[in-house]
Amino acid sequence: MAAVNAPNMNVMIRAAEKAGRSLVRDFGEVENLQVSVKGPGDFVSAADKRSEKIIFEELKKAKPGYSFLMEESGRIEGEDKDHVWVVDPLDGTTNFLHGLPHWCISIALVDKGEVTLGLIYDPIKDDLFTAERGKGAFHRRRRLRVSGRRNFPMTAIATGAPMRTIQEAGPQFIKEYNAIQELGAGMRRFGAAALDLAYVASGKYDGFWERNLKPWDVAAGILLVKEAGGFVCDLDKDSNDALKTGNILAANEYIYNDMKKVLRK
Ligand code: IPD
Ligand code: CA
Ligand code: CA
């Protein structure tokens, strides 16, 4: 966290920590449901909605006029259409469902189309990543910096292949995956896109790419990576459109151009 947080960031942290406590409680239950015939599917979808409701109520209480774009409830217009909270109440649902402790909450504040505040919170590890436009990215009070690794054989590069589009996106994904692997990179596929971006910002991963993501998957992460000194673009063209298209490349400055070249071939 920055020395002094923006007031809206304090609101976001409060909302994420409260929703995080609710998700951690539910995550404990999920383990018991694995062996049931029905499995934990419905329970997880209720946990996801509970998290969204908590975040919505906390943010709304602090800023009654702001608008929302949330994964479960969609767009909710407030009187103030310039300010939009973009919320993924549970990113990494499949991990959560399987009892895998790698999932998070992502909240961003978008002001006239520009992400000004971003937060990604992993309540299991109590990892809180925050970024404020022009003021840097932080893990609690520690300033974040993307990695300095330049050689692909030294790197860890993350990606994701969303299951619902694998039929359509499969061949392209496999081509891209092979192209990056041929550079000698260590590949990772952890299943929570927002955390993938937070890990690029933290210098754990050196790069990340994925297609067909949604604004709530990437809004906070884009700001985190940029504020940590990394580069972000749309996968297919040099633009700031990754928030809109959901096709994203994020990396440190040394491998960014090579990744871009190889992925666009
Ligand atoms: C998913 C995760 C996953 C990514 C998918 C997303 P969800 O979000 O971020 O890593 O590959 O495309 O939909 O559904 O768990 O919120
Ligand atoms: Ca989600
Ligand atoms: Ca998501």
mmCIF file of C-alpha atoms and ligand atoms in Angstrom:
data_model
loop_
_atom_site.group_PDB
_atom_site.id
_atom_site.type_symbol
_atom_site.label_atom_id
_atom_site.label_comp_id
_atom_site.label_asym_id
_atom_site.label_seq_id
_atom_site.Cartn_x
_atom_site.Cartn_y
_atom_site.Cartn_z
ATOM 1 C CA MET A 1 0.000 0.000 0.000
ATOM 2 C CA ALA A 2 1.133 3.520 -0.666
ATOM 3 C CA ALA A 3 2.181 5.578 2.397
ATOM 4 C CA VAL A 4 -1.240 7.204 2.337
ATOM 5 C CA ASN A 5 -3.999 5.438 0.438
ATOM 6 C CA ALA A 6 -6.552 7.258 -1.659
ATOM 7 C CA PRO A 7 -9.863 7.233 0.290
ATOM 8 C CA ASN A 8 -11.463 5.074 -2.400
ATOM 9 C CA MET A 9 -8.645 2.543 -2.008
ATOM 10 C CA ASN A 10 -9.442 2.202 1.688
ATOM 11 C CA VAL A 11 -13.041 1.476 0.730
ATOM 12 C CA MET A 12 -11.900 -1.163 -1.782
ATOM 13 C CA ILE A 13 -9.636 -2.833 0.793
ATOM 14 C CA ARG A 14 -12.431 -2.941 3.361
ATOM 15 C CA ALA A 15 -14.815 -4.488 0.827
ATOM 16 C CA ALA A 16 -12.262 -7.072 -0.375
ATOM 17 C CA GLU A 17 -11.253 -8.132 3.126
ATOM 18 C CA LYS A 18 -14.870 -8.542 4.206
ATOM 19 C CA ALA A 19 -15.766 -10.562 1.089
ATOM 20 C CA GLY A 20 -12.498 -12.494 1.509
ATOM 21 C CA ARG A 21 -13.538 -13.646 5.000
ATOM 22 C CA SER A 22 -16.833 -14.902 3.604
ATOM 23 C CA LEU A 23 -15.086 -16.771 0.757
ATOM 24 C CA VAL A 24 -12.546 -18.366 3.124
ATOM 25 C CA ARG A 25 -15.404 -19.667 5.283
ATOM 26 C CA ASP A 26 -17.130 -21.101 2.223
ATOM 27 C CA PHE A 27 -13.883 -22.549 0.885
ATOM 28 C CA GLY A 28 -13.624 -24.610 4.086
ATOM 29 C CA GLU A 29 -17.048 -26.108 3.292
ATOM 30 C CA VAL A 30 -16.148 -26.897 -0.316
ATOM 31 C CA GLU A 31 -13.709 -29.594 0.814
ATOM 32 C CA ASN A 32 -16.570 -31.436 2.548
ATOM 33 C CA LEU A 33 -18.724 -31.291 -0.566
ATOM 34 C CA GLN A 34 -16.209 -32.885 -2.973
ATOM 35 C CA VAL A 35 -17.431 -36.395 -2.216
ATOM 36 C CA SER A 36 -21.153 -35.613 -2.450
ATOM 37 C CA VAL A 37 -22.987 -36.823 -5.584
ATOM 38 C CA LYS A 38 -23.965 -33.347 -6.665
ATOM 39 C CA GLY A 39 -20.528 -31.889 -5.915
ATOM 40 C CA PRO A 40 -19.952 -28.343 -4.687
ATOM 41 C CA GLY A 41 -21.120 -26.545 -7.889
ATOM 42 C CA ASP A 42 -24.266 -24.839 -6.570
ATOM 43 C CA PHE A 43 -22.602 -24.057 -3.282
ATOM 44 C CA VAL A 44 -19.694 -22.340 -5.054
ATOM 45 C CA SER A 45 -22.002 -20.287 -7.204
ATOM 46 C CA ALA A 46 -23.776 -19.138 -4.010
ATOM 47 C CA ALA A 47 -20.381 -18.278 -2.436
ATOM 48 C CA ASP A 48 -19.496 -16.239 -5.520
ATOM 49 C CA LYS A 49 -22.797 -14.303 -5.307
ATOM 50 C CA ARG A 50 -22.381 -13.743 -1.563
ATOM 51 C CA SER A 51 -18.942 -12.249 -2.201
ATOM 52 C CA GLU A 52 -20.314 -9.957 -4.909
ATOM 53 C CA LYS A 53 -23.155 -8.785 -2.659
ATOM 54 C CA ILE A 54 -20.737 -7.888 0.157
ATOM 55 C CA ILE A 55 -18.461 -5.961 -2.214
ATOM 56 C CA PHE A 56 -21.415 -4.196 -3.848
ATOM 57 C CA GLU A 57 -22.893 -3.109 -0.514
ATOM 58 C CA GLU A 58 -19.578 -1.837 0.865
ATOM 59 C CA LEU A 59 -18.723 0.146 -2.266
ATOM 60 C CA LYS A 60 -22.250 1.466 -2.640
ATOM 61 C CA LYS A 61 -22.325 2.626 0.979
ATOM 62 C CA ALA A 62 -19.163 4.684 0.422
ATOM 63 C CA LYS A 63 -20.043 6.036 -3.040
ATOM 64 C CA PRO A 64 -23.813 5.817 -3.581
ATOM 65 C CA GLY A 65 -23.702 7.434 -7.032
ATOM 66 C CA TYR A 66 -20.991 5.371 -8.766
ATOM 67 C CA SER A 67 -21.852 2.786 -11.418
ATOM 68 C CA PHE A 68 -20.879 -0.905 -11.383
ATOM 69 C CA LEU A 69 -19.759 -3.575 -13.808
ATOM 70 C CA MET A 70 -19.754 -6.911 -11.980
ATOM 71 C CA GLU A 71 -19.384 -10.445 -13.254
ATOM 72 C CA GLU A 72 -22.541 -11.829 -11.667
ATOM 73 C CA SER A 73 -24.894 -8.811 -11.837
ATOM 74 C CA GLY A 74 -23.591 -7.100 -14.965
ATOM 75 C CA ARG A 75 -23.799 -3.350 -15.433
ATOM 76 C CA ILE A 76 -25.623 -1.303 -12.800
ATOM 77 C CA GLU A 77 -25.929 2.346 -13.687
ATOM 78 C CA GLY A 78 -25.562 4.934 -10.959
ATOM 79 C CA GLU A 79 -26.150 8.670 -11.256
ATOM 80 C CA ASP A 80 -22.424 9.044 -11.876
ATOM 81 C CA LYS A 81 -21.695 7.174 -15.109
ATOM 82 C CA ASP A 82 -18.070 8.343 -15.283
ATOM 83 C CA HIS A 83 -17.015 6.317 -12.253
ATOM 84 C CA VAL A 84 -17.424 2.557 -12.575
ATOM 85 C CA TRP A 85 -16.428 -0.126 -10.070
ATOM 86 C CA VAL A 86 -15.349 -3.202 -12.028
ATOM 87 C CA VAL A 87 -15.642 -6.305 -9.851
ATOM 88 C CA ASP A 88 -14.790 -9.993 -10.098
ATOM 89 C CA PRO A 89 -15.991 -11.350 -6.747
ATOM 90 C CA LEU A 90 -14.170 -14.663 -7.250
ATOM 91 C CA ASP A 91 -11.535 -15.145 -9.919
ATOM 92 C CA GLY A 92 -10.302 -18.717 -10.212
ATOM 93 C CA THR A 93 -13.718 -20.342 -9.650
ATOM 94 C CA THR A 94 -12.590 -23.718 -10.956
ATOM 95 C CA ASN A 95 -9.735 -23.772 -8.439
ATOM 96 C CA PHE A 96 -12.156 -22.823 -5.648
ATOM 97 C CA LEU A 97 -14.543 -25.565 -6.751
ATOM 98 C CA HIS A 98 -11.789 -28.177 -6.602
ATOM 99 C CA GLY A 99 -10.447 -27.046 -3.235
ATOM 100 C CA LEU A 100 -7.294 -25.600 -4.812
ATOM 101 C CA PRO A 101 -6.109 -22.584 -2.775
ATOM 102 C CA HIS A 102 -5.424 -20.232 -5.689
ATOM 103 C CA TRP A 103 -8.190 -17.705 -6.322
ATOM 104 C CA CYS A 104 -8.820 -14.048 -5.575
ATOM 105 C CA ILE A 105 -11.053 -11.000 -5.620
ATOM 106 C CA SER A 106 -10.426 -8.245 -8.155
ATOM 107 C CA ILE A 107 -11.774 -4.692 -7.855
ATOM 108 C CA ALA A 108 -10.921 -1.713 -10.072
ATOM 109 C CA LEU A 109 -12.172 1.835 -10.262
ATOM 110 C CA VAL A 110 -12.496 3.122 -13.811
ATOM 111 C CA ASP A 111 -12.799 6.880 -14.273
ATOM 112 C CA LYS A 112 -13.959 7.963 -17.760
ATOM 113 C CA GLY A 113 -12.623 4.737 -19.269
ATOM 114 C CA GLU A 114 -9.257 4.936 -17.451
ATOM 115 C CA VAL A 115 -8.374 2.528 -14.629
ATOM 116 C CA THR A 116 -7.301 4.726 -11.714
ATOM 117 C CA LEU A 117 -7.308 2.235 -8.819
ATOM 118 C CA GLY A 118 -6.775 -1.519 -8.815
ATOM 119 C CA LEU A 119 -6.872 -4.157 -6.104
ATOM 120 C CA ILE A 120 -6.322 -7.908 -6.230
ATOM 121 C CA TYR A 121 -6.742 -9.858 -2.991
ATOM 122 C CA ASP A 122 -5.923 -13.513 -2.342
ATOM 123 C CA PRO A 123 -7.480 -14.090 1.098
ATOM 124 C CA ILE A 124 -5.992 -17.581 1.566
ATOM 125 C CA LYS A 125 -2.443 -16.211 1.456
ATOM 126 C CA ASP A 126 -3.573 -12.801 2.719
ATOM 127 C CA ASP A 127 -1.844 -11.341 -0.348
ATOM 128 C CA LEU A 128 -3.108 -7.832 -1.016
ATOM 129 C CA PHE A 129 -1.942 -6.144 -4.220
ATOM 130 C CA THR A 130 -2.933 -2.526 -4.854
ATOM 131 C CA ALA A 131 -2.135 0.121 -7.438
ATOM 132 C CA GLU A 132 -2.982 3.752 -7.824
ATOM 133 C CA ARG A 133 -2.506 5.449 -11.176
ATOM 134 C CA GLY A 134 0.739 7.451 -11.158
ATOM 135 C CA LYS A 135 1.583 6.401 -7.589
ATOM 136 C CA GLY A 136 2.915 2.855 -8.009
ATOM 137 C CA ALA A 137 1.915 -0.710 -7.222
ATOM 138 C CA PHE A 138 2.212 -2.326 -3.788
ATOM 139 C CA HIS A 139 2.017 -5.620 -1.916
ATOM 140 C CA ARG A 140 0.738 -4.232 1.393
ATOM 141 C CA ARG A 141 3.399 -1.530 2.007
ATOM 142 C CA ARG A 142 6.129 -3.017 -0.201
ATOM 143 C CA ARG A 143 6.532 -1.380 -3.596
ATOM 144 C CA LEU A 144 6.231 -3.774 -6.513
ATOM 145 C CA ARG A 145 8.528 -3.999 -9.489
ATOM 146 C CA VAL A 146 8.291 -6.343 -12.471
ATOM 147 C CA SER A 147 11.144 -8.812 -12.923
ATOM 148 C CA GLY A 148 14.430 -8.053 -14.646
ATOM 149 C CA ARG A 149 14.850 -11.451 -16.306
ATOM 150 C CA ARG A 150 15.880 -11.182 -19.958
ATOM 151 C CA ASN A 151 16.577 -14.740 -21.065
ATOM 152 C CA PHE A 152 13.642 -16.988 -21.797
ATOM 153 C CA PRO A 153 15.176 -20.122 -20.244
ATOM 154 C CA MET A 154 15.227 -18.191 -16.936
ATOM 155 C CA THR A 155 11.586 -17.086 -17.159
ATOM 156 C CA ALA A 156 8.243 -18.316 -15.851
ATOM 157 C CA ILE A 157 5.453 -17.326 -18.223
ATOM 158 C CA ALA A 158 1.788 -17.778 -17.428
ATOM 159 C CA THR A 159 -1.209 -18.225 -19.673
ATOM 160 C CA GLY A 160 -4.775 -19.479 -19.545
ATOM 161 C CA ALA A 161 -7.021 -21.385 -21.930
ATOM 162 C CA PRO A 162 -10.644 -20.773 -20.976
ATOM 163 C CA MET A 163 -12.558 -24.025 -21.257
ATOM 164 C CA ARG A 164 -15.698 -22.541 -22.728
ATOM 165 C CA THR A 165 -13.876 -21.361 -25.844
ATOM 166 C CA ILE A 166 -11.338 -24.149 -26.237
ATOM 167 C CA GLN A 167 -13.138 -25.613 -29.296
ATOM 168 C CA GLU A 168 -12.967 -22.362 -31.119
ATOM 169 C CA ALA A 169 -9.716 -20.998 -29.666
ATOM 170 C CA GLY A 170 -7.881 -24.308 -29.272
ATOM 171 C CA PRO A 171 -5.630 -24.391 -32.370
ATOM 172 C CA GLN A 172 -4.594 -20.776 -31.920
ATOM 173 C CA PHE A 173 -3.901 -21.317 -28.225
ATOM 174 C CA ILE A 174 -1.781 -24.402 -28.928
ATOM 175 C CA LYS A 175 0.163 -22.547 -31.611
ATOM 176 C CA GLU A 176 0.843 -19.659 -29.211
ATOM 177 C CA TYR A 177 1.717 -21.985 -26.345
ATOM 178 C CA ASN A 178 4.210 -23.920 -28.490
ATOM 179 C CA ALA A 179 5.767 -20.726 -29.835
ATOM 180 C CA ILE A 180 6.459 -19.384 -26.333
ATOM 181 C CA GLN A 181 7.642 -22.748 -25.073
ATOM 182 C CA GLU A 182 10.064 -23.025 -27.997
ATOM 183 C CA LEU A 183 11.773 -19.897 -26.672
ATOM 184 C CA GLY A 184 12.685 -22.019 -23.669
ATOM 185 C CA ALA A 185 10.298 -20.386 -21.192
ATOM 186 C CA GLY A 186 8.937 -22.226 -18.133
ATOM 187 C CA MET A 187 5.181 -22.383 -18.691
ATOM 188 C CA ARG A 188 2.551 -21.992 -15.955
ATOM 189 C CA ARG A 189 -1.254 -22.250 -16.069
ATOM 190 C CA PHE A 190 -2.660 -21.558 -12.610
ATOM 191 C CA GLY A 191 -6.271 -20.664 -13.470
ATOM 192 C CA ALA A 192 -6.830 -17.183 -12.026
ATOM 193 C CA ALA A 193 -6.105 -14.483 -14.596
ATOM 194 C CA ALA A 194 -6.225 -11.592 -12.108
ATOM 195 C CA LEU A 195 -3.636 -13.301 -9.901
ATOM 196 C CA ASP A 196 -1.518 -14.048 -12.988
ATOM 197 C CA LEU A 197 -1.355 -10.301 -13.605
ATOM 198 C CA ALA A 198 -0.616 -9.532 -9.942
ATOM 199 C CA TYR A 199 2.244 -12.044 -10.155
ATOM 200 C CA VAL A 200 3.663 -10.308 -13.250
ATOM 201 C CA ALA A 201 3.522 -7.030 -11.307
ATOM 202 C CA SER A 202 5.347 -8.732 -8.404
ATOM 203 C CA GLY A 203 8.144 -10.097 -10.599
ATOM 204 C CA LYS A 204 7.145 -13.704 -9.864
ATOM 205 C CA TYR A 205 6.052 -14.286 -13.448
ATOM 206 C CA ASP A 206 7.971 -12.553 -16.224
ATOM 207 C CA GLY A 207 5.068 -12.481 -18.662
ATOM 208 C CA PHE A 208 1.451 -13.479 -19.197
ATOM 209 C CA TRP A 209 -0.885 -13.734 -22.151
ATOM 210 C CA GLU A 210 -4.468 -14.865 -22.549
ATOM 211 C CA ARG A 211 -7.392 -14.354 -24.935
ATOM 212 C CA ASN A 212 -11.119 -13.840 -24.355
ATOM 213 C CA LEU A 213 -10.878 -12.399 -20.880
ATOM 214 C CA LYS A 214 -13.458 -9.985 -19.451
ATOM 215 C CA PRO A 215 -12.932 -6.471 -18.079
ATOM 216 C CA TRP A 216 -13.331 -7.732 -14.475
ATOM 217 C CA ASP A 217 -10.515 -10.272 -15.063
ATOM 218 C CA VAL A 218 -7.981 -7.681 -16.220
ATOM 219 C CA ALA A 219 -8.889 -4.127 -15.115
ATOM 220 C CA ALA A 220 -7.071 -4.130 -11.767
ATOM 221 C CA GLY A 221 -4.202 -6.271 -13.090
ATOM 222 C CA ILE A 222 -3.477 -3.975 -16.031
ATOM 223 C CA LEU A 223 -2.933 -1.059 -13.663
ATOM 224 C CA LEU A 224 -0.816 -3.186 -11.296
ATOM 225 C CA VAL A 225 1.526 -4.300 -14.088
ATOM 226 C CA LYS A 226 1.883 -0.801 -15.536
ATOM 227 C CA GLU A 227 2.478 0.798 -12.148
ATOM 228 C CA ALA A 228 5.109 -1.860 -11.413
ATOM 229 C CA GLY A 229 7.011 -0.798 -14.534
ATOM 230 C CA GLY A 230 5.757 -3.509 -16.888
ATOM 231 C CA PHE A 231 4.196 -3.279 -20.329
ATOM 232 C CA VAL A 232 0.678 -4.239 -21.368
ATOM 233 C CA CYS A 233 -0.969 -4.330 -24.790
ATOM 234 C CA ASP A 234 -3.662 -5.965 -26.817
ATOM 235 C CA LEU A 235 -2.375 -9.275 -28.197
ATOM 236 C CA ASP A 236 -3.044 -8.394 -31.809
ATOM 237 C CA LYS A 237 -2.219 -4.707 -32.092
ATOM 238 C CA ASP A 238 -0.238 -2.064 -30.236
ATOM 239 C CA SER A 239 -2.989 -0.321 -28.337
ATOM 240 C CA ASN A 240 -4.399 0.164 -24.886
ATOM 241 C CA ASP A 241 -7.440 -1.897 -25.872
ATOM 242 C CA ALA A 242 -6.728 -5.035 -23.819
ATOM 243 C CA LEU A 243 -9.346 -3.927 -21.281
ATOM 244 C CA LYS A 244 -11.971 -3.886 -24.052
ATOM 245 C CA THR A 245 -10.855 -6.829 -26.195
ATOM 246 C CA GLY A 246 -9.809 -9.110 -23.333
ATOM 247 C CA ASN A 247 -6.841 -10.318 -25.416
ATOM 248 C CA ILE A 248 -3.914 -9.380 -23.271
ATOM 249 C CA LEU A 249 -0.136 -9.511 -23.193
ATOM 250 C CA ALA A 250 1.698 -8.272 -20.073
ATOM 251 C CA ALA A 251 5.428 -8.629 -19.466
ATOM 252 C CA ASN A 252 8.604 -7.044 -18.221
ATOM 253 C CA GLU A 253 10.316 -4.639 -20.603
ATOM 254 C CA TYR A 254 13.012 -7.138 -21.676
ATOM 255 C CA ILE A 255 10.858 -9.978 -22.984
ATOM 256 C CA TYR A 256 7.761 -7.971 -23.976
ATOM 257 C CA ASN A 257 8.782 -7.320 -27.589
ATOM 258 C CA ASP A 258 9.940 -10.883 -28.209
ATOM 259 C CA MET A 259 6.720 -12.299 -26.764
ATOM 260 C CA LYS A 260 4.706 -9.931 -28.923
ATOM 261 C CA LYS A 261 6.597 -10.891 -32.067
ATOM 262 C CA VAL A 262 6.262 -14.608 -31.470
ATOM 263 C CA LEU A 263 2.581 -14.478 -30.470
ATOM 264 C CA ARG A 264 1.654 -12.393 -33.519
ATOM 265 C CA LYS A 265 3.397 -14.628 -36.044
HETATM 266 C C1 IPD B 1 -11.527 -17.248 -15.120
HETATM 267 C C2 IPD B 1 -10.091 -17.297 -14.638
HETATM 268 C C3 IPD B 1 -9.250 -18.165 -15.557
HETATM 269 C C4 IPD B 1 -9.341 -17.706 -16.991
HETATM 270 C C5 IPD B 1 -10.792 -17.631 -17.440
HETATM 271 C C6 IPD B 1 -11.600 -16.723 -16.514
HETATM 272 P P1 IPD B 1 -13.462 -16.959 -13.276
HETATM 273 O O1 IPD B 1 -12.313 -16.389 -14.292
HETATM 274 O O2 IPD B 1 -9.520 -16.015 -14.590
HETATM 275 O O3 IPD B 1 -7.886 -18.128 -15.198
HETATM 276 O O4 IPD B 1 -8.627 -18.627 -17.812
HETATM 277 O O5 IPD B 1 -10.872 -17.116 -18.731
HETATM 278 O O6 IPD B 1 -12.945 -16.705 -16.945
HETATM 279 O O7 IPD B 1 -14.535 -17.557 -14.146
HETATM 280 O O8 IPD B 1 -12.801 -17.949 -12.404
HETATM 281 O O9 IPD B 1 -13.902 -15.700 -12.603
HETATM 282 CA CA CA B 2 -15.482 -14.818 -11.344
HETATM 283 CA CA CA B 3 -12.612 -14.061 -13.635
#
